[in-house]
Amino acid sequence: MLDFVQLGLPMNMLLFAVAAVAVWLAGARLTGYADAISRITGLGQAVIGIILLAGVTSLPEIGVTATASIAGDAQLAVNNLFGSIALQVALLAVVDLMIGREALTAVVPDPAVMLQGALNVLLLAVGAAAMVAGDVGIFGVGLWAWACLFLYVAAVWSLAVVRGKRPWLAARNGGIDERLISSSERHRHTDDVQSASLRPLLIKTGATAAVILAAGFVLARSGDAIAQASGLGQSFVGFVLVALATSLPELSTALTATRRGLYTMAISDILGTNLINVALLFVVDLLDTNEEVILNRMDDFAVFGALLAIALTAIFLAGLSERRDRSFLRMGYDSIAVMVTYAVGVAILYTLRPDQ
C-alpha cells in the first residue's frame, strides 16, 4: 500500500486539495440524484437521506476504518469514527450559518428526524458504555460491537416503519406547519437530473459513489500524513483532522440539499452517517489483528469523544423540539451552543490525548 508519509508535505497538500475538490463536486451531484430517486420511488427525504446519502458519504469513513484496522491502528480507527460523529453534528451549525434566513432546526418539521437523533444518542451511549464496562469476544468480535451492529439494523428498520406516518405535527406561530403537509419542499427544485428515469440515476449514483470513495480515501491518508509532522498524536489526529477529511462529503451534500430546500434530507444524511459510524465499531473489531477485542483497548480519550458526540446530538435534538426561529450571527441559538461545545470538547481532548 502507498505510504503517503514518504511522499512529502508538498505532495500531500496537493493531493489533499485535489481530493477535496473532487469530493465536494461529487457530493453536490449526489444530492441531485438522491432527490430525484426520492421522487421516483416515493421513499421520502428521511429514508433516502439515511440509506442512500448516508451510505455513500460514509464510504471514506469505511475505507479509513478498514485500512487502519487491518494495519493495527485501532486508536486511529475508533477515534476517527467518534470524531466524525461529533464533527458532523457541528457541521449542521455550518449549514445553519449558510441558510442565514432562519434557524435550521426551525424549518425541519418531520418527526423522523427527531427519531434519528434519539437513535444516535442510544447507539453512542452503547459505545461509551462498552468502553467503560469492558467487552468479551464472541466469534472474534466483542459482544458490545455485535450489539452496535444489531442496534443499527433495528434503527434503520424503525425509520423505515415510520416513513410517511405523522405521529405528531409540528406547529408554527400557533398553527400546523404547512411545510409538513404539502410536498412543496421536495418538488421545489426541478431540473434535468430529476426528470431522468431510475436506472440512469442509479448508474450515475454508483459512479459518484466510486469518486467519493477514492477521493475520500486520498483525503484521509494525505490528511493523516500532513498531521504526522505536527506531533499532535494519533488519537487527536484521528478525532479531529482525519475526521474532518472524511466528513467533507457530508458537508457538501448537506449544503447542496439545504440550498435546494431539502432540509430533512440534509439532516438525515448527517444523522444517518453517524448511525453507520457507530455500527462500524463492529467492522473495526472484525478486521483488527489484535487478539484482544477493540473496545477493551480504548482509553479516556475515546470515552470522552463518545460523550462529546452524545452532548452535541442532544443539543441539536433540543433545538428540533423547541423549534425556536431565533438566530444570532446568522445561526440559531442551538447551533451556536453546538459550536461552542465542540470547541471546548476538542480543547479538553487535546489534554487527554494518550500519545502526546
Coordinates of C-alpha atoms in Angstrom, one line a residue, residues 7 38 75 80 112 116 121 123 126 134 139 144 156 207 216 219 228 246 286 308 323-324 332 334-335 343:
L7 CA 5.5 11.5 -0.5
S38 CA -36.7 10.1 -3.7
Q75 CA -6.9 4.1 18.2
N80 CA -11.9 8.7 13.6
A112 CA -38.5 11.2 11.7
Q116 CA -32.9 9.7 14.1
V121 CA -27.9 9.1 21.3
L123 CA -26.1 3.9 19.9
V126 CA -23.9 1.9 24.0
G134 CA -15.4 -3.8 29.2
F139 CA -16.6 -15.3 17.3
W144 CA -20.9 -4.8 22.6
V156 CA -32.9 1.5 10.0
A207 CA -20.2 6.3 -10.4
G216 CA -12.2 10.3 0.4
L219 CA -8.2 12.8 1.7
Q228 CA 2.2 13.5 11.4
T246 CA -13.7 12.1 5.9
L286 CA -13.7 -7.8 12.9
L308 CA -19.0 14.7 23.4
R323 CA -38.3 24.9 17.0
R324 CA -37.5 28.5 18.0
G332 CA -29.8 29.5 15.6
D334 CA -28.7 25.8 19.3
S335 CA -26.2 25.9 16.5
A343 CA -14.6 23.8 20.6

